[in-house]
Amino acid sequence: GFRTCILTNNWVDDSPGRFLTAALLARLRSHFDLVLESCRIGIAKPDPGIYSYALEALQAQPHEV
C-alpha cells in the first residue's frame, strides 16, 4: 500500500557517459512508482517548490510521507 518516489537533484547529462546515467535511471524507474528529476521539472532542491511538486505528483499530503 505504499507509493515510492525518487526525487533527484540533477542536470541534463550530455556527456559521453550519459548512457550510464540513463541506464541507471531506467533501472530505478522499474522499482519506484515515480522518479522526479529536477532538470525535467525545472525546480531544484532545496527550493520548497520541488517538495510541493512531489506531493502533488504522488497525490499525498505532507503528514502522509
mmCIF file of C-alpha atoms in Angstrom, residues 39-60:
data_model
loop_
_atom_site.group_PDB
_atom_site.id
_atom_site.type_symbol
_atom_site.label_atom_id
_atom_site.label_comp_id
_atom_site.label_asym_id
_atom_site.label_seq_id
_atom_site.Cartn_x
_atom_site.Cartn_y
_atom_site.Cartn_z
ATOM 1 C CA CYS A 39 16.248 19.030 -14.580
ATOM 2 C CA ARG A 40 12.987 17.807 -16.088
ATOM 3 C CA ILE A 41 10.576 19.664 -13.814
ATOM 4 C CA GLY A 42 12.596 22.886 -13.608
ATOM 5 C CA ILE A 43 12.846 23.088 -9.822
ATOM 6 C CA ALA A 44 15.923 22.139 -7.784
ATOM 7 C CA LYS A 45 16.443 21.246 -4.143
ATOM 8 C CA PRO A 46 16.364 22.984 -1.661
ATOM 9 C CA ASP A 47 13.544 25.040 -3.270
ATOM 10 C CA PRO A 48 10.406 24.080 -1.286
ATOM 11 C CA GLY A 49 8.510 24.024 -4.570
ATOM 12 C CA ILE A 50 10.130 20.747 -5.554
ATOM 13 C CA TYR A 51 8.664 19.056 -2.483
ATOM 14 C CA SER A 52 5.231 20.530 -3.208
ATOM 15 C CA TYR A 53 5.542 19.232 -6.762
ATOM 16 C CA ALA A 54 6.428 15.755 -5.498
ATOM 17 C CA LEU A 55 3.488 15.728 -3.081
ATOM 18 C CA GLU A 56 1.104 16.755 -5.842
ATOM 19 C CA ALA A 57 2.520 14.146 -8.242
ATOM 20 C CA LEU A 58 2.105 11.461 -5.564
ATOM 21 C CA GLN A 59 -1.330 12.792 -4.604
ATOM 22 C CA ALA A 60 -0.142 12.831 -0.992
#
